[in-house]
Every structure is written in C-alpha cells, then in structure tokens.
Coordinates of C-alpha atoms and ligand atoms in Angstrom, one line a residue:
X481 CA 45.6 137.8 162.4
X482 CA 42.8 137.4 160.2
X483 CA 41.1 133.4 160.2
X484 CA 38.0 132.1 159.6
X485 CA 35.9 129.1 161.5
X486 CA 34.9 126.4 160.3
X487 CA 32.2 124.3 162.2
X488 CA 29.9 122.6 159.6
X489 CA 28.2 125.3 157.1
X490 CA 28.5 128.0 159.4
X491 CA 31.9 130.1 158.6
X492 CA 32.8 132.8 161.3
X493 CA 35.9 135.2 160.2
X494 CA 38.0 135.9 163.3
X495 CA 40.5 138.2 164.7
X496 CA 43.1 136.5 166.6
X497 CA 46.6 136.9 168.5
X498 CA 47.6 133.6 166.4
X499 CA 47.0 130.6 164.7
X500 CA 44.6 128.7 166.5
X501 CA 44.6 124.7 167.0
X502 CA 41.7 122.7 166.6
X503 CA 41.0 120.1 169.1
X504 CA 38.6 117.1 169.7
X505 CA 36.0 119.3 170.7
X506 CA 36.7 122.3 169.2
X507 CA 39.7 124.8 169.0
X508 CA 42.5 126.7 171.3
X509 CA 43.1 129.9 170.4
X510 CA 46.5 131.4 171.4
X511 CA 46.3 134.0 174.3
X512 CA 45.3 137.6 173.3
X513 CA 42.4 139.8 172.2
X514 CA 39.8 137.4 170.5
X515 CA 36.7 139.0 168.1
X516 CA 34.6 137.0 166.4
X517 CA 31.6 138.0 163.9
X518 CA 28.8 135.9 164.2
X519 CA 25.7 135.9 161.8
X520 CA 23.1 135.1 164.2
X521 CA 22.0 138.9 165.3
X522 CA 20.4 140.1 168.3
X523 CA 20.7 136.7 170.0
X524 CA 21.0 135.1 173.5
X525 CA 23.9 135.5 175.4
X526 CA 25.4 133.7 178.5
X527 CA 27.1 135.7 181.2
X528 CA 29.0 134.5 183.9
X529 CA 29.5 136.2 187.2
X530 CA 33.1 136.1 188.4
X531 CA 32.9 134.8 192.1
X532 CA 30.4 133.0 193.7
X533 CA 28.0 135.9 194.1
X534 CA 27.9 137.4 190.9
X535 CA 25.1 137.2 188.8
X536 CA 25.1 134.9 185.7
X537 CA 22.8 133.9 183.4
X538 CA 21.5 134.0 180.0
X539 CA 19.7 137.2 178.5
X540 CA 19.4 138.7 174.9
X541 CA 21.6 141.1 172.8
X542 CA 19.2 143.3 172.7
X543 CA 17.7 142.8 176.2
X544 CA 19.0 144.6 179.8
X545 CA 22.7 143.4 181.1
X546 CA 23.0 141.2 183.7
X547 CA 24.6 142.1 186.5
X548 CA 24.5 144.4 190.1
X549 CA 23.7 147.8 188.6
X550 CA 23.0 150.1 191.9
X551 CA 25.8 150.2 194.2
X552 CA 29.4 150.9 193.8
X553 CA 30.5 149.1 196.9
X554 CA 28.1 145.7 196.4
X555 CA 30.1 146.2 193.0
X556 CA 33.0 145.5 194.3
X557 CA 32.0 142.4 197.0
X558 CA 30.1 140.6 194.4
X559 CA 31.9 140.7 191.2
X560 CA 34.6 141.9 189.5
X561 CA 34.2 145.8 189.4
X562 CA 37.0 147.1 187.4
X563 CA 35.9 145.4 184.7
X564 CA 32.1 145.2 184.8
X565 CA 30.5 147.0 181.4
X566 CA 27.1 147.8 182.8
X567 CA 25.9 148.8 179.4
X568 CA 26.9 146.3 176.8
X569 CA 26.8 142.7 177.6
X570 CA 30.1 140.8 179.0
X571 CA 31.2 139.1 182.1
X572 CA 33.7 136.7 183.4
X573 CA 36.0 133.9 182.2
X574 CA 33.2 132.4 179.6
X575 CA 30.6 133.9 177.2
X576 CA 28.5 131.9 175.2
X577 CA 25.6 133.2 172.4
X578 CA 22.6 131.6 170.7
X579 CA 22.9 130.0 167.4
X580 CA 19.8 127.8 165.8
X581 CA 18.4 124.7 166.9
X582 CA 20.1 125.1 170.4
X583 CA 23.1 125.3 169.5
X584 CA 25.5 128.0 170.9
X585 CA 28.9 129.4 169.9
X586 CA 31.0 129.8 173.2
X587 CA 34.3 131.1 173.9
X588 CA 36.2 130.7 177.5
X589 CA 39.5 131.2 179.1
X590 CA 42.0 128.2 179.9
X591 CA 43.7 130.2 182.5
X592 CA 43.9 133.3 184.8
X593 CA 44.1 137.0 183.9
X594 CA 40.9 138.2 184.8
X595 CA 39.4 137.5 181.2
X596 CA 36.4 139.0 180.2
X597 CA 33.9 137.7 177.3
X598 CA 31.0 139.6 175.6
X599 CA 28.9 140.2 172.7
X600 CA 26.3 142.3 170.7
X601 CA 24.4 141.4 167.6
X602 CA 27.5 141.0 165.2
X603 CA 30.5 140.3 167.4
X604 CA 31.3 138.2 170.4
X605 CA 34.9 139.2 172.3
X606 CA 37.3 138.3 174.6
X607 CA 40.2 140.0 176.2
X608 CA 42.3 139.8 179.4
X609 CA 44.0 141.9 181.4
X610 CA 47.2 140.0 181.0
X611 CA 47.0 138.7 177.7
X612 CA 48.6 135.2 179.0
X613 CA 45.7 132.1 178.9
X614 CA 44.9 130.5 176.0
X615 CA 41.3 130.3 174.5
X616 CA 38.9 127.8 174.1
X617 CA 36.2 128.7 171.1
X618 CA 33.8 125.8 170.4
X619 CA 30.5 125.4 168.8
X620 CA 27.4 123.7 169.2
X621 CA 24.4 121.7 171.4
X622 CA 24.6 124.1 174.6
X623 CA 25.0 121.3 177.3
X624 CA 27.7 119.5 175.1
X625 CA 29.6 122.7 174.5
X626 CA 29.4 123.6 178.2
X627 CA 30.9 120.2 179.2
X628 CA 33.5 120.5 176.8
X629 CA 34.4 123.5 178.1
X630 CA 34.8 122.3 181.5
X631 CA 36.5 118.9 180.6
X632 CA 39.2 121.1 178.4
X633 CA 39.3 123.2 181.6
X634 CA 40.2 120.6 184.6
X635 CA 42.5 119.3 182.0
X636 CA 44.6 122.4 182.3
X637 CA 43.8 123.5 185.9
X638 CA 42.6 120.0 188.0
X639 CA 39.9 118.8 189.3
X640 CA 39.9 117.0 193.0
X641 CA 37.6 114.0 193.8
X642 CA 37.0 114.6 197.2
X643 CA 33.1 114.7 197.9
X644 CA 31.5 116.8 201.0
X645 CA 28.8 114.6 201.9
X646 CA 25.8 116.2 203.7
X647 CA 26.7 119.2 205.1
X648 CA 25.0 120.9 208.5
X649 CA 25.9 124.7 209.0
X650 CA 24.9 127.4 211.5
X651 CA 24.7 130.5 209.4
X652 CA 20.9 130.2 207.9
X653 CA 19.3 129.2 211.8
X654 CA 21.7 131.0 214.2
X655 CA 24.0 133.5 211.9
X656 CA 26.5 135.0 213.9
X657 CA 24.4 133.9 217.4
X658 CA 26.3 131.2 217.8
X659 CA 28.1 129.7 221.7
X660 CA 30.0 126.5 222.5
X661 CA 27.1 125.8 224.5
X662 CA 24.2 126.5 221.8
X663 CA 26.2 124.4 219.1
X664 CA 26.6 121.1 221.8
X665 CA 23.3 121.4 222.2
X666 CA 22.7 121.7 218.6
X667 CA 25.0 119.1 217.9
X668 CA 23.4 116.2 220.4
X669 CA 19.7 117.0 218.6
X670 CA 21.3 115.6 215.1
X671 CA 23.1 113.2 216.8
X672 CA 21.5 110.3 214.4
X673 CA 20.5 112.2 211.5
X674 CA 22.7 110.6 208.4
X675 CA 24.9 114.4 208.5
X676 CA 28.8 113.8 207.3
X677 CA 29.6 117.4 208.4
X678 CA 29.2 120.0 211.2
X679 CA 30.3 123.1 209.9
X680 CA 30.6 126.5 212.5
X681 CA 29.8 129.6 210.4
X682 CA 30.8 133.2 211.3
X683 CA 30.2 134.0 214.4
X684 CA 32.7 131.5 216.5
X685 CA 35.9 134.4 215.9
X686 CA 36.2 137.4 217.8
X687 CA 36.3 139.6 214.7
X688 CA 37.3 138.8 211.2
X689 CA 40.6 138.3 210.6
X690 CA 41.7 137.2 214.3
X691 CA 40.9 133.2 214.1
X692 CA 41.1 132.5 217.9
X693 CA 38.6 131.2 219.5
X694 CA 36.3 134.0 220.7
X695 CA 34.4 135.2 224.1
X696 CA 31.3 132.6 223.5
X697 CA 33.6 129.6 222.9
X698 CA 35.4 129.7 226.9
X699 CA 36.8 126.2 226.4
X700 CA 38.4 126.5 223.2
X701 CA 37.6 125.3 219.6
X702 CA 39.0 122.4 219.7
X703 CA 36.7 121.4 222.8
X704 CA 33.7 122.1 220.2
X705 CA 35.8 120.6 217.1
X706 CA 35.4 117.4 219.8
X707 CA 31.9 117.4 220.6
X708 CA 31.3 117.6 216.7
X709 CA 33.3 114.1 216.2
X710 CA 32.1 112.1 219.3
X711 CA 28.6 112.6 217.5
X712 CA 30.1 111.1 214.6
X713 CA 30.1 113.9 212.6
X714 CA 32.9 115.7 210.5
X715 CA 33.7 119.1 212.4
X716 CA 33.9 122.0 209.6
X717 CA 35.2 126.1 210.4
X718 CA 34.2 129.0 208.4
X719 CA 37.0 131.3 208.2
X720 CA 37.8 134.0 205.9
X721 CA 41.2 134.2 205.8
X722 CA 41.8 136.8 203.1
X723 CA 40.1 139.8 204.7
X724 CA 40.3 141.5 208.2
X725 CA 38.4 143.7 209.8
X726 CA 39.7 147.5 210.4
X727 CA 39.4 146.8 214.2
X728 CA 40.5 143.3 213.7
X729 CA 44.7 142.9 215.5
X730 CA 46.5 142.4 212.5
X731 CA 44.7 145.2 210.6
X732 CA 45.2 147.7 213.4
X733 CA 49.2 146.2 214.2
X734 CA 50.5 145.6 211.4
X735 CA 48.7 147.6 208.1
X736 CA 52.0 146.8 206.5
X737 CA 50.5 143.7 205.6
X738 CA 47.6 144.7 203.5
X739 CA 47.0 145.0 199.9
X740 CA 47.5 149.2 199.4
X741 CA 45.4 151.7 197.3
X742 CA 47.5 154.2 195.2
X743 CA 47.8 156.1 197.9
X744 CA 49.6 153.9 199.9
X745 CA 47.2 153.0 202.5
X746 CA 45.2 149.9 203.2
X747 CA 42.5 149.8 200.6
X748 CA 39.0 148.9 201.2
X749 CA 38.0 145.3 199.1
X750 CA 34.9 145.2 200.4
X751 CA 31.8 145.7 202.6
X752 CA 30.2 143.5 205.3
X753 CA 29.7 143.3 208.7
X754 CA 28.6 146.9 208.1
X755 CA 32.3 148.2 207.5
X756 CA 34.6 148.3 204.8
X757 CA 37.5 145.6 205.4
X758 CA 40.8 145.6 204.1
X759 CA 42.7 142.2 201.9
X760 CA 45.6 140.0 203.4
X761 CA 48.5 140.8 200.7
X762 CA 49.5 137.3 200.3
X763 CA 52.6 137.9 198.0
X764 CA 54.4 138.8 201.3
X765 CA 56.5 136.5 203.1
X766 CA 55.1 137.5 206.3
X767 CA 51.2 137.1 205.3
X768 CA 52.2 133.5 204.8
X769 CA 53.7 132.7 207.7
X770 CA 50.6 133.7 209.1
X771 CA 48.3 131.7 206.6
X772 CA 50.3 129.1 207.2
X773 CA 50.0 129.7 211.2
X774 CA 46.3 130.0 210.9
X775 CA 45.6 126.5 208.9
X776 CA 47.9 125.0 211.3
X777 CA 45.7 126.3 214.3
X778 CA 42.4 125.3 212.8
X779 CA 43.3 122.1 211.3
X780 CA 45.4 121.5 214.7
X781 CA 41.7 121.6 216.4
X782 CA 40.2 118.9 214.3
X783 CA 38.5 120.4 212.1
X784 CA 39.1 119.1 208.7
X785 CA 36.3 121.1 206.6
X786 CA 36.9 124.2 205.7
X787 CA 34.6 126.9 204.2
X788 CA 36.7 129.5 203.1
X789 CA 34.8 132.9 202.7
X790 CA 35.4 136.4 200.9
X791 CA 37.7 134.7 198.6
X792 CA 37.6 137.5 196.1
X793 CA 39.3 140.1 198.2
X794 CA 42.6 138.0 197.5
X795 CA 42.2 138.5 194.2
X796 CA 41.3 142.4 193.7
X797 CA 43.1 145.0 192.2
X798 CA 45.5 146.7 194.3
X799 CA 49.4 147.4 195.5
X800 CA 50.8 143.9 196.4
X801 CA 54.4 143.6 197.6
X802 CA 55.2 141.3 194.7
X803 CA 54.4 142.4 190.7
X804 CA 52.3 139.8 190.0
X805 CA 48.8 139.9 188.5
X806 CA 45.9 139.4 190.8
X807 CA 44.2 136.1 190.2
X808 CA 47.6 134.7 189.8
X809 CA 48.5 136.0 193.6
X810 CA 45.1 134.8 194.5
X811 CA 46.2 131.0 193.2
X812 CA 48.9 131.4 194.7
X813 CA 47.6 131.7 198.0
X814 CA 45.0 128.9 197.4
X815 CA 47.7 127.2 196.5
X816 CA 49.7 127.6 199.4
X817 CA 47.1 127.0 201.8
X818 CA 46.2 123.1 199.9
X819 CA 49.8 122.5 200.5
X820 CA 49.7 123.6 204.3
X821 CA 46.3 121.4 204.9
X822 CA 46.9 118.1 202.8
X823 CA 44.8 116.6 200.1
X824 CA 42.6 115.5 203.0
X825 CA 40.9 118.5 204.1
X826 CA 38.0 119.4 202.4
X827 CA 38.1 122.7 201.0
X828 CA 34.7 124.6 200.2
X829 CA 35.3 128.3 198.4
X830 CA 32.7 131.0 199.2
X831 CA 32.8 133.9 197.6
X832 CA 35.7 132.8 195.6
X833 CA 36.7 133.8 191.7
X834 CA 35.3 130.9 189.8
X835 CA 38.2 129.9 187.1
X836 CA 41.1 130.6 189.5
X837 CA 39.6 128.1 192.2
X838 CA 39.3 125.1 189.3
X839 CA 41.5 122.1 190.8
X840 CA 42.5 124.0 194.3
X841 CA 38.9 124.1 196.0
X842 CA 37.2 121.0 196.8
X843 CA 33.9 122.8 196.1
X844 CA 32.6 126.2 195.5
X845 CA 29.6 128.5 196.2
X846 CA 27.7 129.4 193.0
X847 CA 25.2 131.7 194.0
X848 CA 24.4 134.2 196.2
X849 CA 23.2 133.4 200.0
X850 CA 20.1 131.9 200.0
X851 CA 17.4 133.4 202.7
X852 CA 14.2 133.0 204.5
X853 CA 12.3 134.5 202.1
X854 CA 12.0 134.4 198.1
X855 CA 12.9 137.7 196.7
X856 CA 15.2 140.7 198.6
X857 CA 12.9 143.6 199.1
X858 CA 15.7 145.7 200.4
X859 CA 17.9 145.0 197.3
X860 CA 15.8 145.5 194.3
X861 CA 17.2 144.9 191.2
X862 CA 20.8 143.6 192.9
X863 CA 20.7 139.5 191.8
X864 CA 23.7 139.2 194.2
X865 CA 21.7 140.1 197.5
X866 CA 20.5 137.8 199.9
X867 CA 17.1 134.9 199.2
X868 CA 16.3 131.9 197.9
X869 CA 15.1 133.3 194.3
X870 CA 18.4 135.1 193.2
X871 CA 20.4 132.1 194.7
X872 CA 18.1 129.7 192.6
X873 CA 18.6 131.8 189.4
X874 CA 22.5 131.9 189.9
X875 CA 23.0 128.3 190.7
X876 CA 20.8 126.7 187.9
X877 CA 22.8 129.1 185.2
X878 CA 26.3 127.6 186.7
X879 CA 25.0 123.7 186.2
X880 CA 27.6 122.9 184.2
X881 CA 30.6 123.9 186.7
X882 CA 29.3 120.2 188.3
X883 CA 32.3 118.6 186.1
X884 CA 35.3 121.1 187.6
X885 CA 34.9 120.8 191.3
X886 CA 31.3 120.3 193.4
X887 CA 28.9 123.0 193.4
X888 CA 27.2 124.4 196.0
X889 CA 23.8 126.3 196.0
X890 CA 23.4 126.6 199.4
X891 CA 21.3 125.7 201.8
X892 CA 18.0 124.0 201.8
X893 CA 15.1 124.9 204.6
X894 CA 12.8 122.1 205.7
X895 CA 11.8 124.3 208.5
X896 CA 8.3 126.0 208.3
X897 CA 9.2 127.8 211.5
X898 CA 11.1 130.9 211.0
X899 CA 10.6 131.1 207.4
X900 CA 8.5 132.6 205.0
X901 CA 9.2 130.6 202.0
X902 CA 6.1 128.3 200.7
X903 CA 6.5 124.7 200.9
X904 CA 6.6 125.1 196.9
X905 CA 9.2 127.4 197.4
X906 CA 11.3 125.1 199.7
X907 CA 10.7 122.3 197.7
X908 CA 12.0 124.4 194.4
X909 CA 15.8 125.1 196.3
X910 CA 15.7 121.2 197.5
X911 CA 15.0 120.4 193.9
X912 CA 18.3 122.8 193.1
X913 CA 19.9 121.2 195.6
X914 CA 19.3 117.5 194.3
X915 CA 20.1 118.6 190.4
X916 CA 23.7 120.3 191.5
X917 CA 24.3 117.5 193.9
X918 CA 25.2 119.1 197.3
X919 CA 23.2 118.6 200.2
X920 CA 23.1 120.9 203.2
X921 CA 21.0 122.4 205.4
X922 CA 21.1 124.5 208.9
X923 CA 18.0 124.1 210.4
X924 CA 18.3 123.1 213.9
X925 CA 16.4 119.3 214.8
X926 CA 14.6 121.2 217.2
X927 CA 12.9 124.0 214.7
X928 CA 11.2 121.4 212.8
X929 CA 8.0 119.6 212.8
X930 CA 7.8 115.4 213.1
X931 CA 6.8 115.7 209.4
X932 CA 9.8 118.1 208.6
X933 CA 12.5 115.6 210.6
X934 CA 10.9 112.9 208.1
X935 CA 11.5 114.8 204.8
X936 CA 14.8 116.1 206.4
X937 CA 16.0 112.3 206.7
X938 CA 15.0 111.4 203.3
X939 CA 15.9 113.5 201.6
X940 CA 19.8 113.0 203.4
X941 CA 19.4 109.5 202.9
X942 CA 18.0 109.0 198.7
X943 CA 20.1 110.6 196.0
X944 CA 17.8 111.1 192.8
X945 CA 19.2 110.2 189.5
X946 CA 19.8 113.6 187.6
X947 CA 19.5 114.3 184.1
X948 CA 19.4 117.3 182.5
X949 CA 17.2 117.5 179.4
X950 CA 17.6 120.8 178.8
X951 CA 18.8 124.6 179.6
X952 CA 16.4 125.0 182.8
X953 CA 14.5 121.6 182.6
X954 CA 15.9 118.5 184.6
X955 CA 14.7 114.9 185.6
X956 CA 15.5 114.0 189.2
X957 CA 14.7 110.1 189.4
X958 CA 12.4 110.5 186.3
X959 CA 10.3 113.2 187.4
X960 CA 9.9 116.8 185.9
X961 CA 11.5 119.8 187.2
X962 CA 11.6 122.3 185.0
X963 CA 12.7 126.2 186.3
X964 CA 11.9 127.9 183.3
X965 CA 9.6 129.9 184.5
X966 CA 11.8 131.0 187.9
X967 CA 15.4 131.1 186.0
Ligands
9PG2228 C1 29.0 134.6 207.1 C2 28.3 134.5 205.7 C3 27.9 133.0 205.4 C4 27.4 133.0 204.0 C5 28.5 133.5 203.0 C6 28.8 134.9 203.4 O1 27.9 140.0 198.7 N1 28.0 140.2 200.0 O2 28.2 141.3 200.5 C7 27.9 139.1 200.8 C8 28.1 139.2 202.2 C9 28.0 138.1 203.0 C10 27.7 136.9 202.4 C11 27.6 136.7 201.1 C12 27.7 137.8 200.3 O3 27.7 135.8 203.3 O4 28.0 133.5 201.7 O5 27.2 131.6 203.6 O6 29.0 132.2 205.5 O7 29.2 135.0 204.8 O8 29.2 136.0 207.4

C-alpha cells in the first residue's frame, strides 16, 4: 500500500505491506517489503554487518560498498553471503541514511528473518527472507534515532543485566599454545590484579567440536577451572559449539547430524583452522541432547563464563531436519542452551548474528579480532580480517548496540613486547575499549614492563565517564577522543 511520512516538514511517500503505527519515537511498520523515497540524494548511508565480524559502517550513496569483496569463503565466515549485494549498498538487520543537520532517516527489523536494509540516492529498502518481523522506520538526530531503535528493540527481544567485569583471555598472548601448566602459571602471575574473569580460548579442546579436555590439559578441566577460582578469579571456556571439524568424532561418526547442502551431504559453513567445518543441525532432537550434554560438562567443571564462538554457522542456509527458517533455528538453539546453563552463566557471543542474539547473549563481539599490529597486510581490502584498525572501525560504528546487550571490542594490549602497535595505537583500542565499556585484555603479567603492570592496573581499576558528543567523537572523563580520522 501506498502511505506517506510524516516527520515535521519532510513528507516521504512509502510502499508498505500495511498500515503502519506510529509510536513514541517513531513508527512500526507491519512485516513485508518496505521502499521508501527520500529527497536527500546521494547521501550517507549506515550499514551494518550481520555477525560480529562483518563490516559496518557509514559510507556515501555514491561512494564504494562496504563490505568483504575478495573471497567467497571469508564471505561466508564473516557475514551473511547469500544475501550480500556487493554492488549497491545494503546490509543487515538496520540501514540508516543522511538527512540535514545530522539528522538521519533509519529503518530496522523488530525480529528475525535475515532482513536486509539498503539505499541509493532516491530510495532506501528493506526486505526479508521470511516476510514475518515488523519494522521500525524513524527519523531524526543520529544518536537519538539509534537509541530508539535499540530501546524499541530489547523491548521486543530482551535485554539481560548481567555485566562481565574485566575479562583476562588467552587467545591474543598464547593462541591455541595453551597447557594446564602454562595457564597455572599464568594464572598465579595475575593473582592480585583487580581481573573478574579467566577465560581459556581455543586451544584447551582436542579439535573443534569434541569439548573434552585435550592432550595438554592431563588432569582435567575442571582441575584448571579450580586453579582459576582459588585465585579469586571467575573461570571462563571458549567453546564453539555450533561447528565441528571434518576430523572432529561427531563429524566423522555421526554426519547425520549436520546441516546438509542440496546434495545431501554435510555442507561446509565455514573456513578456519585452515579447513572447511561443517554446522551442528540444532533442529534435531539428537544435536540437543548433545548441546545439552556439552553445557552440562563445562558448566559441571566450574566454569561459569562462556564465550561462545562461530555462532553464525547455526544460523546459515542449509538442509535442517526441521522447516524452519535459519535465524529462527539459530534462536532456538541460543535459546536452549540459556535454559540448560541458568540466568547465572555469563554468556559472551563471538561471531554470532547481531539481531537474533538481542536478550539471549549476555554480551557480544562487534568487530573483528583485534591483532598485534594496525592494519592486515595479508587481507587487503577484507575489513573483517584480523588487527587492531578494522576491529576499531567495526566496533566504534556498532556504539549504539551498548543499550541491547554489552559490547565487546576486544582486547586491549598494554604489552610493548610482542607487538608492533605504537603506544598511540594501543592507547586508541584502550580508548575504544573505555567508550563501549568492556575491559579485557590477554597479555600475560610477565610480558609487560613495571610501567605497563601500572597502566594495566589502572586502567582495571577507574571507569571513565563516557559521553558521546557525536558520530566518531566521545568524552571519556571530560577529555577528547575523537576517531574521525581512523573510523
Ligand atoms: C579462536 C578465536 C578467538 C577469537 C575469535 C575467533 O572470520 N574469521 O574467519 C575468523 C576466524 C577466527 C576468528 C575470528 C574470525 O577468531 O574471534 O577471539 O576466540 O576464534 O580460534
């Protein structure tokens, strides 16, 4: 149906499914393919990524799409492939253009469906594949539009209250390199430092998608889970419980259980660990009994924060036992897996689709991993690969996701040992850090310098005041930190 917006002077005709109803804030338009024409011409847009990885960020109508151009299988770790438009401008869940005096015109999804939002100098769109969540359209002052996007949003999907605290992980010191007696060790040297969490990355499993403990941890997990608490310290596991391996036992046993390509065979979701791996079909009775099994085992060790990786791949297309749509299967699963571990386990999403996580996940990844180093030599013109610069980017443009669940950039370095970031540099991702509000870090006690352990401890102990006063420009305790330059 034909309708036209109203939002001050500005009139915008409309196509819509239905009738739409206006709200405090703006309106909700009934589910179904939304076009809108817009006066403001070539113009800035917004586009988000659709998990954690995937690039978002603001360009122009006119200017280059956003998003990972060169590589058909970082395509389909990093965002959503079967829909990605790599030349005209869209991406995933919310869109947002430029209208004057900072104001913008922004439409999102209040649901699941893997919707899709773009725009060109006389329309912006949105569409999903299921045609089943609402819309919310509103207009005007960017930051106030974004946050009443996300208040309309944990509204209808939740938001949880439980905060992380100051996280320590392995993966950006050790990686996979990790033993039970490398992380005791590890372990006693922060023994003092104001840490809530000790979180195990990769590396503790014999492959992914077997979560036992593995040949480097002889005495068991829970032995380490143990050593983590008598330090006074929260013991956290990375698993990633969606994917397996192709060598992994329940991908070589029992293939039955693993999302299918057309063909009937298990179909690759992703690439890592220099292989393809395959997705966990969670619609199946079976694959729950074994989620169930898993949480049950890890949470049964003490560890009661989890950061659950490769996300995503629950939520791809492919066969599933069950007709139902993707991201609604992936929910599912979430869901399923809050139920098994209580309200008290904190839940961290890595690489997870960002609407569909909204009021199951604790917190959530917004970026991609952060590195060593600034900029990714070996993945030129891919924002999703690996280093502090593309993490920065993605992270500042997803601000205002602060109001659904915590947001997390990633780490921050205070080492100047094994790292080729500047102290300008480091201090930028601390800064990031500080304005999203999530505090972690892996570098071991014993990599840093007496000056180092002081900033380290400060910075865990003082929480700046942050205010944002505009799209890239912040105040953290009242000084200036403004990333327009870098974002
Ligand atoms: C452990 C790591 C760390 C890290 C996670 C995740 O797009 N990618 O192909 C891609 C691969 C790996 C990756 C991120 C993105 O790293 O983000 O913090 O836990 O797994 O293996």
């Amino acid at each position: 149906m034909l309708h036209t917006f109203t939002f001050g002077d500005l009139r915008i005709p409309a196509n819509l499914a239905g009738e739409p109803t206006a709200t405090s804030t703006g309106f909700v338009v009934p589910a179904g393919p939304v076009a809108l024409l817009h006066p403001f011409g070539d113009t800035g847009f917004y586009r988000h990524g659709w998990n954690s990885w995937s690039p978002s960020g603001w360009t122009t109508t006119d200017g280059e799409t956003i998003g990972i151009k060169n590589s058909a299988d970082r395509l389909l770790t990093a965002d959503d492939a079967v829909n990605e438009t790599p030349h005209l401008h869209s991406g995933s869940g919310v869109g947002a253009i430029e209208g004057p005096d900072g104001t913008v015109l922004l439409i999102g999804t209040l649901g699941l469906g893997n919707p899709r939002v773009g725009a060109d100098r006389n329309t912006i769109w949105a569409r999903s594949e299921t045609d089943e969540a609402e819309w919310f359209v509103t207009f005007g002052p960017e930051q106030q539009a974004f946050a009443d996007y996300a208040a309309i949003l944990s509204e209808r999907l939740g938001r949880r209250s439980q905060r992380a605290g100051r996280v320590w992980s392995s993966w950006y010191s050790y990686y996979e390199g990790i033993d039970e007696e490398l992380v005791a060790r590890t372990v006693a040297d922060l023994t003092g430092y104001p840490f809530d969490v000790f979180q195990l990355d990769d590396g503790w499993e014999p492959i992914v998608g077997d979560w036992t403990a593995g040949p480097d941890f002889p005495s068991g997990m829970q032995a380490t889970a143990g050593r983590i608490a008598e330090a006074g310290f929260r013991p956290g596991l990375w698993l990633a419980p969606m994917i397996a391996l192709p060598d992994s036992t329940i991908a070589r046993e029992r293939p039955d259980l693993l999302v299918q390509d057309d063909a009937g065979r298990p179909m690759a979701t992703g690439y890592n660990w220099n292989s393809h791996y395959y997705s966990l079909d969670t619609t199946q009775r079976e694959v729950q009994d074994h989620l169930r099994e898993v949480f049950q085992r890890v949470t049964g060790w003490g560890f009661s924060y989890l950061k659950l990786d490769f996300m995503y791949a629950g939520a791809v297309t492919g066969r599933r036992h069950q007709d139902v749509h993707r991201e609604t299967a992936y929910r599912d699963a979430i869901s399923f897996i809050r139920e098994t571990v209580g309200d008290d386990v904190y839940l961290l999403g890595c690489g997870v689709p960002m609407i569909p996580s909204i009021g199951v996940f604790d917190g959530a990844r917004v970026g991609p991993d952060v590195g060593p180093f600034w900029d990714n030599a070996e993945r030129v013109g891919d924002p999703s690969g690996v280093g502090a610069w593309n993490s920065i980017v993605d992270s500042v443009n997803r601000v205002w996701l602060k109001d659904v669940y915590e947001v997390d950039p990633d780490a921050v370095y205070f080492r100047s040992a094994r790292n080729l970031l500047d102290p300008v540099e480091r201090r930028m991702l601390q800064d990031v850090a500080a304005i999203l509000e999530f505090k972690s870090t892996s570098d071991p006690a014993v990599w840093l310098h007496e000056s180092e352990r002081a900033e380290l401890r400060q910075y865990l102990t003082e929480t700046p005041m942050v205010e944002q006063t505009g799209r890239f420009t912040f105040r953290l305790d009242g000084r200036e930190v403004d990333l327009t330059a870098v974002v």
